[in-house]
Amino acid sequence: MDTNEMIVEKQLTELNIGHYVTKIAKQNGNLSLSTPGHIKSNKVINRLKNQSIFSVFIDESKTIPNPASTSPTHKSPKDRATIKAEINKAKAIFDESKTIQKKLFARALSGMTVDLAPVIEVTNKSVDAIFNSPDSLACMINIREKDEYLLEHSVAVAVYITIFAHHLEMSKAVVQHLSVGAFLHDIGKIKIPDDVLNKPGKLSEEEFIIMKTHANHSIDIIKKIPGINKLSLEVAALHHEKLNGEGYPFQVEGKDISQYGRMIAICDIFDALTANRVYKEGFTHNKAFSILRELAKSNHLDITLVDQFIKCLGVYPIGSLVQLESKKLAIVEQRNNNSPLKPKVRSFYSVNLNQYVNTQDVDLTDTDDFIVKSVRAEEFDLDMNTIIEMLLMEG
């Protein structure tokens, strides 16, 4: 043996990228290495585990540093603490937004003029949070109360259009006005009778005529708000218009629908599709993306903006749930722009055992495991609030 060699035995659980493996030490089989070499990815380690290898000999003198350990995207304990702080801050903004939304509806119902100041203040908090960290509020959108759809929908649409506009590199001033308009876009629904507004199932023709008047009510209420920006009014007024001119309330044709109006239509429909309600479970994000593209093909939505919206949120959006080939459920924590189908996830639940398991951070670019499909917590009788709280506690 070369005197410069420092041969030690390492369990597979101790093996890291950069270690130089000389040969197999313990295994449940008769495999042998064709040649010694460095561990270049976690895929190699997982492959060894799958072949029932328990330990290997490494030459410590040839170990090279693992670039991931110093990479800005590597999740150190500090990164985890930062994520936890961002989610807690996002939850506070989301809760504050709902409180303000409730007060807005009460004032609108009583015929009082809406106070714009708190709306600007809370939407600016959302805009700042998203400009600082585009994914910071995405997780909160998935934690929804079924009986608070009216309140949470407008908050969520405001978040989506902020994320979308930031992705399109619009100025912060424009984004702030868009966020305010989205926050207010459904305020007219307070004028719609409850038996129509909350009816499960399809509305009758007469009921749908009544429901459509909410857009007119919203425009009337928003126009009377002192200090409202014309851009905020514009996005609220256009959120149900279609490119083919068959939308409402004014059947505006595509050439007259601004980019901002096209954007809020996408955000509004996407949230309506994915949100849970008392009488209906929402679709998975992937299913909702598919429906958006079908609507674009029917000339309801702008196809270029739909594709940009999907790119903006990611094939597997932050905070969404996925099922892995390993029969585990995981929450998407970080996108991978180079490999959109292989984000960083955190597994927490065994489908086979029907129970929570120890959480594990998984970079799907460094493992043979992969996403089988998007899922919803309700499919497994789970609650997103419980999942998020558990993951924060373990963070």
Short mmCIF file of N, CA and C in Angstrom, two decimals, residues 10 22 71 75 135 173-174 189 206 229 242 284 303 320 364-365:
data_model
loop_
_atom_site.label_atom_id
_atom_site.label_comp_id
_atom_site.label_asym_id
_atom_site.label_seq_id
_atom_site.Cartn_x
_atom_site.Cartn_y
_atom_site.Cartn_z
N LYS A 10 -15.87 3.56 5.20
CA LYS A 10 -16.98 4.49 5.40
C LYS A 10 -18.31 3.77 5.16
N THR A 22 -12.03 3.29 -3.17
CA THR A 22 -11.03 2.34 -3.71
C THR A 22 -11.63 0.97 -3.95
N SER A 71 -21.94 26.05 -2.13
CA SER A 71 -22.77 26.69 -3.14
C SER A 71 -23.85 27.55 -2.49
N LYS A 75 -28.59 24.13 1.07
CA LYS A 75 -29.39 24.52 2.23
C LYS A 75 -28.66 24.19 3.52
N ASP A 135 -40.39 33.57 -4.13
CA ASP A 135 -41.15 32.41 -3.69
C ASP A 135 -41.71 32.55 -2.28
N ALA A 173 -43.41 50.17 -9.17
CA ALA A 173 -44.55 51.08 -9.08
C ALA A 173 -45.76 50.50 -9.80
N VAL A 174 -45.53 49.95 -10.99
CA VAL A 174 -46.62 49.33 -11.75
C VAL A 174 -47.15 48.12 -11.00
N LYS A 189 -68.65 41.31 -5.21
CA LYS A 189 -69.36 40.07 -4.88
C LYS A 189 -70.16 40.19 -3.58
N GLU A 206 -80.39 32.35 -15.19
CA GLU A 206 -80.80 33.54 -14.43
C GLU A 206 -79.79 33.85 -13.32
N ASN A 229 -55.74 54.50 -8.28
CA ASN A 229 -54.98 54.67 -9.52
C ASN A 229 -55.75 54.04 -10.68
N LYS A 242 -62.67 38.38 -22.15
CA LYS A 242 -62.00 37.34 -22.92
C LYS A 242 -61.50 37.91 -24.25
N THR A 284 -55.22 20.03 -9.03
CA THR A 284 -53.77 20.16 -8.84
C THR A 284 -53.28 21.28 -9.74
N ILE A 303 -52.19 33.08 -24.99
CA ILE A 303 -51.35 31.88 -24.89
C ILE A 303 -49.92 32.20 -24.48
N SER A 320 -46.32 23.40 -3.43
CA SER A 320 -47.24 22.37 -3.91
C SER A 320 -46.75 20.99 -3.47
N LEU A 364 -33.75 16.44 -6.41
CA LEU A 364 -34.09 15.40 -7.37
C LEU A 364 -33.11 15.31 -8.54
N THR A 365 -32.19 16.28 -8.64
CA THR A 365 -31.14 16.16 -9.65
C THR A 365 -30.03 15.21 -9.19
#
